[in-house]
Amino acid sequence: MIYVISKDGKPLMPTKRRGKVRHLLKDGKAIIVKYEPFTIQLLYETTDHTQKIILGVDPGSKNLALTAITEKGNILYQAEVTLRTDIKENIRKKRTLRRARKQRKTPYRKRRFLNRKKPQGWLPPSIRARLHTHYQMVKSVASILPVTVIILEVGQFDTQAIINPDIEGTDYQNGQMKGFDSVKEFVKIRDNFTCHYKELRPDIICNDTLVVDHIIPKSKGGTSRPDNLITTCEKHNIEKNNLSYKEFTGKERPAAVSLKETPFMNILKDYLLPQVQHSAPVRYTFGLYTRRKRKEWSLEKSHLNDSIAITGIKPVIYSDTFYSIRQVRKKKRSLHEEIPRKGRSKPNRSSKRNRKNIKSIEHKGFKWSLWDKVYIPELDRTGFISGFTNKWVYIQEIDGSYLQLNGKYKQINPGKIKFICRNNNYIYIENKSNHRKDSPFIST
């Protein structure tokens, strides 16, 4: 599918006539404005007859799916986006490094932590970044297709009911920690002041000091909610260190309800709807109706199929391809390092980047940048530049796995790769659709 924009920048209906597009580009009647998805802009006046296009958006805290479909059931665009989940960890690391730098450089400065006030409507950076990504992806689709209606799935989750489905009435005021002064006190009394690892790791002899341990370590995304905490002795806790529950005990961790995604889903209606309304009129639906449509049309459970069901239009013609999109961190802005003088003979007073923290290199007069899409002829594979070492590059596939020419080294000489296109904060892979010819939705 090739997407078309008019001379004055308005999106038109896409086309599959690759030969026609090739002639337009060759004759100078059109230019390429995007390589992924491939989009051209016409340089001559043309009619702007368009069809009604509905964009279904299946939001999520880790994945986002979009489907654009006409009223007649012709799918024109499908994409599944993998969002960044490292925002919180990057902010935590930045805070740690800045505090350490302040202590080294200017320990005499007065602390000013009380001068930071959260403005009205403040959101945590991780949630704000996800909302911004949702908005950007909807906006990008509306820039290449004449979207007339956007349908967004929203939900309102009761976190206490997720933990206890039978909760009702005054039980909402009487939580599981009622009567306890602290979480640690509650966990120790709940576990009967007994080390959880005593029977699981008898090779380590318990001592008398009891502490509270995270089942999923905080460094790996674990929270400090009571169902992620257990009582253990100090000796077991030291031996466990940063290991996961399975690495330390050899068994699966106890079941715990995760509520990390619920805040994001609960605020979608209030924060995302007003933003996407700038692209097209917005309606919203709920997961109950999406599930009913998916079962009625015999679609398997997936983000892409959910986005189809959200549109409310039964597909007749599927798109030949769909896009897998991954959000990446394009710019490395830190000028200070975790170990200040590593690799340096003198302090970094000129604010120059460390060699491992650069955004681009030059090889034989050509500039290679982070996340450039490249082709490796020896492997017949396509990947993305994820980093540099001296004048060589690291190349990853969209799922994060490395492409290597040598089993020993991950680095690849830029002379052995071919440039395809540049990318900014999103990398694209066009996948073949796996819908069968005999599907009941395919017209014959």
Tab-separated table of C-alpha atoms in Angstrom:
chain	number	residue	atom	x	y	z
A	1	MET	CA	0.000	0.000	0.000
A	2	ILE	CA	1.350	3.423	-1.004
A	3	TYR	CA	-0.069	6.449	0.796
A	4	VAL	CA	-0.687	9.692	-1.076
A	5	ILE	CA	-0.783	13.337	0.013
A	6	SER	CA	-2.119	16.154	-2.146
A	7	LYS	CA	-0.144	19.212	-3.215
A	8	ASP	CA	-1.541	21.260	-0.312
A	9	GLY	CA	-0.729	18.531	2.244
A	10	LYS	CA	-4.139	16.872	2.625
A	11	PRO	CA	-4.196	13.045	2.771
A	12	LEU	CA	-5.831	11.224	-0.151
A	13	MET	CA	-6.870	7.616	-0.647
A	14	PRO	CA	-3.903	5.205	-0.873
A	15	THR	CA	-3.034	3.202	-3.973
A	16	LYS	CA	-1.516	-0.137	-4.945
A	17	ARG	CA	-0.525	1.028	-8.450
A	18	ARG	CA	3.226	0.878	-7.940
A	19	GLY	CA	3.935	1.364	-11.646
A	20	LYS	CA	1.927	4.586	-11.711
A	21	VAL	CA	3.739	5.854	-8.614
A	22	ARG	CA	7.107	4.970	-10.149
A	23	HIS	CA	6.299	7.045	-13.251
A	24	LEU	CA	5.121	10.002	-11.148
A	25	LEU	CA	8.384	10.013	-9.201
A	26	LYS	CA	10.471	9.601	-12.358
A	27	ASP	CA	8.649	12.437	-14.167
A	28	GLY	CA	9.009	14.805	-11.201
A	29	LYS	CA	5.257	14.933	-10.557
A	30	ALA	CA	5.602	13.566	-7.010
A	31	ILE	CA	8.175	13.383	-4.231
A	32	ILE	CA	8.754	10.909	-1.417
A	33	VAL	CA	7.883	12.370	1.992
A	34	LYS	CA	8.070	9.155	4.074
A	35	TYR	CA	9.780	5.849	3.511
A	36	GLU	CA	7.930	4.063	6.323
A	37	PRO	CA	5.097	3.837	5.700
A	38	PHE	CA	5.921	4.716	2.077
A	39	THR	CA	4.178	8.026	1.319
A	40	ILE	CA	4.383	10.361	-1.660
A	41	GLN	CA	3.182	13.927	-2.174
A	42	LEU	CA	1.764	15.006	-5.512
A	43	LEU	CA	3.192	18.176	-7.077
A	44	TYR	CA	0.165	18.946	-9.245
A	45	GLU	CA	-3.448	19.840	-8.525
A	46	THR	CA	-5.838	16.901	-8.287
A	47	THR	CA	-9.329	16.090	-7.064
A	48	ASP	CA	-9.685	15.194	-3.405
A	49	HIS	CA	-12.426	12.561	-3.548
A	50	THR	CA	-12.086	10.399	-0.429
A	51	GLN	CA	-14.023	7.682	1.350
A	52	LYS	CA	-15.092	7.523	4.964
A	53	ILE	CA	-12.289	5.900	6.998
A	54	ILE	CA	-12.659	4.706	10.580
A	55	LEU	CA	-9.557	4.366	12.745
A	56	GLY	CA	-9.796	1.837	15.581
A	57	VAL	CA	-7.319	2.299	18.441
A	58	ASP	CA	-6.630	-0.455	20.964
A	59	PRO	CA	-4.546	1.298	23.659
A	60	GLY	CA	-2.288	-0.366	26.179
A	61	SER	CA	0.540	0.364	28.589
A	62	LYS	CA	3.030	-1.794	26.651
A	63	ASN	CA	1.456	-2.271	23.218
A	64	LEU	CA	-0.773	-0.194	20.969
A	65	ALA	CA	-2.656	-1.402	17.887
A	66	LEU	CA	-4.291	0.648	15.122
A	67	THR	CA	-6.502	-0.334	12.201
A	68	ALA	CA	-7.842	2.007	9.509
A	69	ILE	CA	-10.789	0.591	7.555
A	70	THR	CA	-13.320	1.927	5.056
A	71	GLU	CA	-17.086	1.647	5.469
A	72	LYS	CA	-17.055	-1.173	2.896
A	73	GLY	CA	-14.637	-3.235	5.009
A	74	ASN	CA	-11.365	-2.599	3.153
A	75	ILE	CA	-8.464	-2.448	5.614
A	76	LEU	CA	-6.012	0.243	4.520
A	77	TYR	CA	-3.582	0.305	7.427
A	78	GLN	CA	-2.653	-1.900	10.375
A	79	ALA	CA	0.119	-1.452	12.917
A	80	GLU	CA	1.161	-2.799	16.291
A	81	VAL	CA	3.413	-0.529	18.342
A	82	THR	CA	5.727	-1.630	21.168
A	83	LEU	CA	6.085	1.215	23.661
A	84	ARG	CA	9.109	2.126	25.735
A	85	THR	CA	9.107	0.778	29.290
A	86	ASP	CA	12.449	2.206	30.429
A	87	ILE	CA	11.323	5.766	31.241
A	88	LYS	CA	11.084	5.234	34.998
A	89	GLU	CA	14.431	3.449	35.213
A	90	ASN	CA	16.180	6.151	33.167
A	91	ILE	CA	14.799	8.872	35.440
A	92	ARG	CA	15.880	6.941	38.524
A	93	LYS	CA	19.391	6.537	37.113
A	94	LYS	CA	19.551	10.224	36.148
A	95	ARG	CA	18.561	11.229	39.674
A	96	THR	CA	21.225	8.953	41.164
A	97	LEU	CA	23.980	10.255	38.891
A	98	ARG	CA	23.049	13.906	39.466
A	99	ARG	CA	23.017	13.479	43.231
A	100	ALA	CA	26.416	11.815	43.111
A	101	ARG	CA	27.798	14.558	40.877
A	102	LYS	CA	26.425	17.266	43.159
A	103	GLN	CA	28.018	15.604	46.172
A	104	ARG	CA	31.381	15.460	44.380
A	105	LYS	CA	31.378	18.899	42.753
A	106	THR	CA	29.314	21.214	44.956
A	107	PRO	CA	28.645	19.639	48.360
A	108	TYR	CA	28.375	23.127	49.870
A	109	ARG	CA	25.209	24.020	47.951
A	110	LYS	CA	22.012	24.204	49.929
A	111	ARG	CA	19.401	21.521	49.174
A	112	ARG	CA	16.460	22.921	47.208
A	113	PHE	CA	14.139	19.935	47.002
A	114	LEU	CA	11.208	21.913	48.428
A	115	ASN	CA	11.047	24.346	45.490
A	116	ARG	CA	9.507	21.817	43.102
A	117	LYS	CA	5.725	21.983	42.977
A	118	LYS	CA	3.654	19.763	40.739
A	119	PRO	CA	1.377	21.789	38.457
A	120	GLN	CA	-2.297	21.039	38.087
A	121	GLY	CA	-2.855	18.045	35.822
A	122	TRP	CA	0.623	16.637	36.514
A	123	LEU	CA	1.217	13.050	35.426
A	124	PRO	CA	4.166	10.730	36.117
A	125	PRO	CA	6.691	10.943	33.249
A	126	SER	CA	6.249	7.272	32.297
A	127	ILE	CA	2.469	7.652	31.898
A	128	ARG	CA	2.818	11.016	30.155
A	129	ALA	CA	5.267	9.469	27.663
A	130	ARG	CA	2.840	6.640	26.853
A	131	LEU	CA	-0.026	9.073	26.303
A	132	HIS	CA	2.184	11.155	24.029
A	133	THR	CA	3.095	8.050	21.998
A	134	HIS	CA	-0.575	7.139	21.559
A	135	TYR	CA	-1.292	10.660	20.360
A	136	GLN	CA	1.686	10.701	17.978
A	137	MET	CA	0.751	7.377	16.381
A	138	VAL	CA	-2.875	8.449	15.836
A	139	LYS	CA	-1.643	11.755	14.433
A	140	SER	CA	0.766	9.976	12.043
A	141	VAL	CA	-2.035	7.793	10.636
A	142	ALA	CA	-4.307	10.837	10.217
A	143	SER	CA	-1.501	12.566	8.292
A	144	ILE	CA	-1.429	9.874	5.552
A	145	LEU	CA	-5.089	8.789	5.482
A	146	PRO	CA	-8.265	10.948	5.415
A	147	VAL	CA	-9.529	9.626	8.765
A	148	THR	CA	-13.111	10.753	9.430
A	149	VAL	CA	-13.783	9.014	12.777
A	150	ILE	CA	-11.488	7.740	15.541
A	151	ILE	CA	-12.843	5.067	17.868
A	152	LEU	CA	-10.864	4.583	21.074
A	153	GLU	CA	-11.341	1.778	23.575
A	154	VAL	CA	-11.345	3.001	27.172
A	155	GLY	CA	-11.893	1.303	30.505
A	156	GLN	CA	-12.299	2.016	34.183
A	157	PHE	CA	-10.673	-0.555	36.465
A	158	ASP	CA	-11.537	-1.062	40.127
A	159	THR	CA	-8.152	-1.968	41.632
A	160	GLN	CA	-9.629	-3.231	44.903
A	161	ALA	CA	-12.070	-5.469	43.033
A	162	ILE	CA	-9.162	-6.902	41.011
A	163	ILE	CA	-7.543	-8.006	44.282
A	164	ASN	CA	-10.808	-9.140	45.914
A	165	PRO	CA	-13.693	-9.778	43.470
A	166	ASP	CA	-16.186	-10.164	46.364
A	167	ILE	CA	-15.556	-6.716	47.825
A	168	GLU	CA	-18.616	-4.538	48.447
A	169	GLY	CA	-19.966	-1.730	50.609
A	170	THR	CA	-17.833	-0.712	53.577
A	171	ASP	CA	-15.174	-3.258	52.616
A	172	TYR	CA	-13.741	-0.532	50.409
A	173	GLN	CA	-12.871	1.450	53.564
A	174	ASN	CA	-11.461	-1.595	55.344
A	175	GLY	CA	-8.437	-2.664	53.322
A	176	GLN	CA	-6.213	-5.656	54.019
A	177	MET	CA	-3.813	-3.470	56.004
A	178	LYS	CA	-6.399	-1.967	58.334
A	179	GLY	CA	-5.024	-1.780	61.866
A	180	PHE	CA	-1.360	-2.045	60.859
A	181	ASP	CA	1.118	0.784	61.217
A	182	SER	CA	3.354	-0.208	58.293
A	183	VAL	CA	3.587	-2.536	55.335
A	184	LYS	CA	6.552	-4.388	56.869
A	185	GLU	CA	4.615	-5.061	60.061
A	186	PHE	CA	1.676	-6.405	58.055
A	187	VAL	CA	3.884	-8.702	55.932
A	188	LYS	CA	5.722	-10.159	58.939
A	189	ILE	CA	2.499	-10.881	60.847
A	190	ARG	CA	0.884	-12.312	57.695
A	191	ASP	CA	3.860	-14.687	57.235
A	192	ASN	CA	3.834	-15.655	60.922
A	193	PHE	CA	7.361	-14.260	61.457
A	194	THR	CA	8.837	-17.146	59.449
A	195	CYS	CA	11.516	-17.030	56.768
A	196	HIS	CA	9.908	-17.837	53.421
A	197	TYR	CA	13.103	-19.362	52.003
A	198	LYS	CA	13.814	-21.642	54.981
A	199	GLU	CA	12.385	-24.757	53.310
A	200	LEU	CA	13.176	-23.695	49.737
A	201	ARG	CA	16.890	-23.077	50.384
A	202	PRO	CA	17.879	-25.280	53.377
A	203	ASP	CA	21.533	-25.036	52.287
A	204	ILE	CA	21.551	-21.501	53.728
A	205	ILE	CA	21.180	-21.462	57.518
A	206	CYS	CA	18.751	-18.806	58.765
A	207	ASN	CA	19.693	-16.217	61.352
A	208	ASP	CA	17.416	-14.429	63.830
A	209	THR	CA	17.071	-11.109	61.992
A	210	LEU	CA	13.897	-10.907	59.885
A	211	VAL	CA	13.543	-8.525	56.973
A	212	VAL	CA	11.070	-7.981	54.141
A	213	ASP	CA	12.122	-8.978	50.606
A	214	HIS	CA	10.672	-8.168	47.180
A	215	ILE	CA	9.567	-11.222	45.188
A	216	ILE	CA	10.153	-9.269	41.987
A	217	PRO	CA	13.179	-7.039	42.702
A	218	LYS	CA	12.571	-3.310	42.416
A	219	SER	CA	15.408	-3.133	39.890
A	220	LYS	CA	13.345	-5.421	37.637
A	221	GLY	CA	10.075	-3.522	37.933
A	222	GLY	CA	8.764	-4.906	41.222
A	223	THR	CA	6.547	-2.778	43.449
A	224	SER	CA	6.332	-2.434	47.237
A	225	ARG	CA	2.733	-3.649	47.436
A	226	PRO	CA	2.148	-6.342	50.117
A	227	ASP	CA	1.542	-9.125	47.563
A	228	ASN	CA	5.050	-8.560	46.170
A	229	LEU	CA	6.651	-8.770	49.629
A	230	ILE	CA	7.595	-11.781	51.748
A	231	THR	CA	9.281	-12.264	55.107
A	232	THR	CA	12.803	-13.671	55.052
A	233	CYS	CA	15.855	-13.764	57.254
A	234	GLU	CA	18.725	-11.386	56.659
A	235	LYS	CA	21.090	-14.154	55.529
A	236	HIS	CA	18.744	-15.434	52.801
A	237	ASN	CA	18.062	-11.862	51.720
A	238	ILE	CA	21.793	-11.151	51.301
A	239	GLU	CA	22.335	-14.358	49.334
A	240	LYS	CA	19.365	-13.662	47.069
A	241	ASN	CA	20.665	-10.170	46.290
A	242	ASN	CA	19.205	-9.117	42.913
A	243	LEU	CA	18.237	-12.600	41.681
A	244	SER	CA	14.714	-13.358	40.571
A	245	TYR	CA	12.568	-15.709	42.636
A	246	LYS	CA	13.044	-18.572	40.150
A	247	GLU	CA	16.803	-18.052	39.899
A	248	PHE	CA	17.140	-18.227	43.683
A	249	THR	CA	14.679	-21.025	44.500
A	250	GLY	CA	14.310	-22.920	41.203
A	251	LYS	CA	10.524	-22.589	41.459
A	252	GLU	CA	7.925	-20.230	40.013
A	253	ARG	CA	7.177	-17.179	42.098
A	254	PRO	CA	3.917	-16.961	44.073
A	255	ALA	CA	1.020	-15.525	42.120
A	256	ALA	CA	0.671	-11.782	42.475
A	257	VAL	CA	-1.806	-9.373	40.927
A	258	SER	CA	-0.097	-6.639	38.909
A	259	LEU	CA	-1.747	-3.220	39.028
A	260	LYS	CA	0.949	-1.236	37.215
A	261	GLU	CA	-1.110	-0.869	34.028
A	262	THR	CA	-4.401	0.145	35.639
A	263	PRO	CA	-3.567	3.839	36.321
A	264	PHE	CA	-2.714	4.369	32.656
A	265	MET	CA	-5.913	2.728	31.418
A	266	ASN	CA	-8.021	4.659	33.946
A	267	ILE	CA	-6.890	8.095	32.732
A	268	LEU	CA	-7.150	7.480	28.970
A	269	LYS	CA	-10.612	8.989	28.640
A	270	ASP	CA	-9.712	12.214	30.445
A	271	TYR	CA	-6.276	12.865	28.940
A	272	LEU	CA	-6.033	11.164	25.536
A	273	LEU	CA	-9.472	11.918	24.087
A	274	PRO	CA	-9.043	15.723	24.126
A	275	GLN	CA	-5.690	15.369	22.338
A	276	VAL	CA	-6.724	13.055	19.493
A	277	GLN	CA	-9.807	15.190	18.790
A	278	HIS	CA	-7.480	17.569	16.938
A	279	SER	CA	-6.995	14.869	14.267
A	280	ALA	CA	-10.639	13.763	13.791
A	281	PRO	CA	-13.920	13.423	15.712
A	282	VAL	CA	-13.548	10.823	18.466
A	283	ARG	CA	-15.901	8.202	19.845
A	284	TYR	CA	-15.085	5.694	22.525
A	285	THR	CA	-16.096	2.122	23.242
A	286	PHE	CA	-15.474	-0.433	25.977
A	287	GLY	CA	-13.734	-3.797	26.136
A	288	LEU	CA	-17.059	-5.596	26.640
A	289	TYR	CA	-18.271	-4.639	23.141
A	290	THR	CA	-14.854	-5.315	21.615
A	291	ARG	CA	-14.861	-8.838	23.028
A	292	ARG	CA	-18.379	-9.483	21.739
A	293	LYS	CA	-17.472	-8.364	18.211
A	294	ARG	CA	-14.300	-10.428	18.206
A	295	LYS	CA	-16.195	-13.582	19.196
A	296	GLU	CA	-19.006	-12.857	16.750
A	297	TRP	CA	-16.491	-12.604	13.884
A	298	SER	CA	-14.430	-15.608	15.141
A	299	LEU	CA	-11.238	-13.581	15.495
A	300	GLU	CA	-8.393	-14.782	17.690
A	301	LYS	CA	-7.415	-12.669	20.667
A	302	SER	CA	-4.678	-10.226	19.628
A	303	HIS	CA	-4.064	-6.485	19.661
A	304	LEU	CA	-4.558	-6.169	15.901
A	305	ASN	CA	-7.818	-8.139	15.940
A	306	ASP	CA	-9.036	-6.061	18.878
A	307	SER	CA	-8.391	-2.876	16.896
A	308	ILE	CA	-10.463	-4.360	14.029
A	309	ALA	CA	-13.344	-5.165	16.379
A	310	ILE	CA	-13.170	-1.652	17.866
A	311	THR	CA	-14.004	-0.141	14.451
A	312	GLY	CA	-17.281	-2.084	14.424
A	313	ILE	CA	-16.913	-2.847	10.694
A	314	LYS	CA	-16.559	-6.453	9.553
A	315	PRO	CA	-13.508	-6.777	7.275
A	316	VAL	CA	-14.053	-7.818	3.671
A	317	ILE	CA	-10.592	-7.160	2.243
A	318	TYR	CA	-7.518	-7.353	4.444
A	319	SER	CA	-4.347	-5.393	3.848
A	320	ASP	CA	-1.495	-7.455	2.385
A	321	THR	CA	0.851	-6.199	5.092
A	322	PHE	CA	0.890	-4.783	8.590
A	323	TYR	CA	3.556	-2.790	10.418
A	324	SER	CA	5.462	-3.748	13.530
A	325	ILE	CA	6.639	-0.513	15.150
A	326	ARG	CA	8.962	-0.120	18.110
A	327	GLN	CA	9.505	3.090	20.017
A	328	VAL	CA	13.206	3.718	20.690
A	329	ARG	CA	15.394	6.203	22.494
A	330	LYS	CA	16.961	8.260	19.742
A	331	LYS	CA	19.125	10.730	21.625
A	332	LYS	CA	21.668	10.088	24.344
A	333	ARG	CA	21.940	13.448	26.063
A	334	SER	CA	23.950	12.624	29.189
A	335	LEU	CA	27.336	14.327	29.358
A	336	HIS	CA	28.422	12.744	32.631
A	337	GLU	CA	29.239	9.108	33.250
A	338	GLU	CA	28.573	6.783	36.136
A	339	ILE	CA	32.309	6.405	36.746
A	340	PRO	CA	33.545	10.006	36.235
A	341	ARG	CA	37.186	9.438	35.272
A	342	LYS	CA	36.944	6.055	33.543
A	343	GLY	CA	39.000	6.172	30.354
A	344	ARG	CA	40.052	9.793	30.887
A	345	SER	CA	43.348	11.302	31.926
A	346	LYS	CA	41.609	14.475	33.130
A	347	PRO	CA	38.071	15.558	34.135
A	348	ASN	CA	35.490	16.221	31.431
A	349	ARG	CA	35.465	20.027	31.653
A	350	SER	CA	34.741	20.558	27.943
A	351	SER	CA	31.383	18.700	28.061
A	352	LYS	CA	32.361	16.275	25.313
A	353	ARG	CA	30.576	12.984	24.985
A	354	ASN	CA	32.182	9.695	25.829
A	355	ARG	CA	32.932	7.608	22.705
A	356	LYS	CA	30.328	5.044	23.780
A	357	ASN	CA	27.704	7.762	24.102
A	358	ILE	CA	27.773	9.167	20.549
A	359	LYS	CA	24.805	9.431	18.191
A	360	SER	CA	26.557	9.010	14.835
A	361	ILE	CA	29.828	8.176	13.094
A	362	GLU	CA	31.328	8.835	9.675
A	363	HIS	CA	32.722	6.082	7.487
A	364	LYS	CA	34.286	6.920	4.126
A	365	GLY	CA	32.439	10.224	3.991
A	366	PHE	CA	28.990	8.793	4.844
A	367	LYS	CA	27.212	9.504	8.109
A	368	TRP	CA	25.647	6.596	10.024
A	369	SER	CA	23.175	7.520	12.780
A	370	LEU	CA	21.392	5.688	15.571
A	371	TRP	CA	18.492	3.520	14.383
A	372	ASP	CA	19.241	3.875	10.676
A	373	LYS	CA	17.549	1.042	8.804
A	374	VAL	CA	20.169	-1.005	6.953
A	375	TYR	CA	20.448	-4.144	4.831
A	376	ILE	CA	23.146	-6.811	5.318
A	377	PRO	CA	23.753	-8.578	1.964
A	378	GLU	CA	25.756	-11.446	3.497
A	379	LEU	CA	22.839	-12.378	5.760
A	380	ASP	CA	20.050	-11.130	3.466
A	381	ARG	CA	18.539	-9.514	6.583
A	382	THR	CA	17.333	-6.050	7.510
A	383	GLY	CA	18.115	-4.407	10.840
A	384	PHE	CA	18.692	-1.163	12.710
A	385	ILE	CA	21.886	0.465	14.002
A	386	SER	CA	21.627	0.407	17.793
A	387	GLY	CA	25.107	1.613	18.769
A	388	PHE	CA	28.714	2.271	17.784
A	389	THR	CA	32.183	1.145	18.760
A	390	ASN	CA	34.968	3.203	17.188
A	391	LYS	CA	34.058	3.105	13.480
A	392	TRP	CA	31.964	-0.077	13.534
A	393	VAL	CA	28.261	-0.524	14.303
A	394	TYR	CA	25.925	-2.774	16.258
A	395	ILE	CA	22.819	-3.889	14.363
A	396	GLN	CA	19.633	-5.226	15.953
A	397	GLU	CA	16.376	-6.580	14.625
A	398	ILE	CA	13.155	-4.966	15.763
A	399	ASP	CA	12.807	-7.511	18.605
A	400	GLY	CA	16.221	-6.521	20.009
A	401	SER	CA	18.239	-9.561	18.846
A	402	TYR	CA	21.656	-8.798	17.338
A	403	LEU	CA	22.640	-9.539	13.749
A	404	GLN	CA	26.227	-10.819	13.512
A	405	LEU	CA	28.565	-11.725	10.661
A	406	ASN	CA	30.961	-13.366	13.094
A	407	GLY	CA	29.937	-15.670	15.914
A	408	LYS	CA	32.480	-14.045	18.215
A	409	TYR	CA	31.838	-10.326	17.604
A	410	LYS	CA	28.613	-8.330	17.417
A	411	GLN	CA	30.227	-5.372	15.648
A	412	ILE	CA	29.885	-5.057	11.870
A	413	ASN	CA	31.985	-3.012	9.471
A	414	PRO	CA	29.809	-0.268	7.867
A	415	GLY	CA	31.391	-1.171	4.523
A	416	LYS	CA	29.452	-4.454	4.609
A	417	ILE	CA	25.987	-2.938	5.022
A	418	LYS	CA	23.689	-0.894	2.796
A	419	PHE	CA	21.733	2.153	3.915
A	420	ILE	CA	17.921	2.066	3.531
A	421	CYS	CA	16.517	5.054	5.430
A	422	ARG	CA	16.855	7.168	8.551
A	423	ASN	CA	14.544	6.851	11.554
A	424	ASN	CA	13.724	9.081	14.460
A	425	ASN	CA	11.937	7.715	17.548
A	426	TYR	CA	10.114	4.862	15.807
A	427	ILE	CA	11.462	1.964	13.769
A	428	TYR	CA	9.234	0.098	11.318
A	429	ILE	CA	9.162	-3.397	9.866
A	430	GLU	CA	6.610	-4.275	7.193
A	431	ASN	CA	5.264	-7.796	7.732
A	432	LYS	CA	3.256	-9.959	5.396
A	433	SER	CA	-0.313	-10.488	6.557
A	434	ASN	CA	-1.000	-14.091	7.558
A	435	HIS	CA	-4.705	-14.083	6.669
A	436	ARG	CA	-5.559	-17.088	4.503
A	437	LYS	CA	-7.121	-16.855	1.051
A	438	ASP	CA	-10.091	-18.918	2.250
A	439	SER	CA	-10.826	-16.578	5.139
A	440	PRO	CA	-14.538	-15.711	5.305
A	441	PHE	CA	-13.534	-12.014	5.302
A	442	ILE	CA	-11.673	-12.172	1.950
A	443	SER	CA	-13.789	-11.236	-1.058
A	444	THR	CA	-13.577	-13.482	-4.133
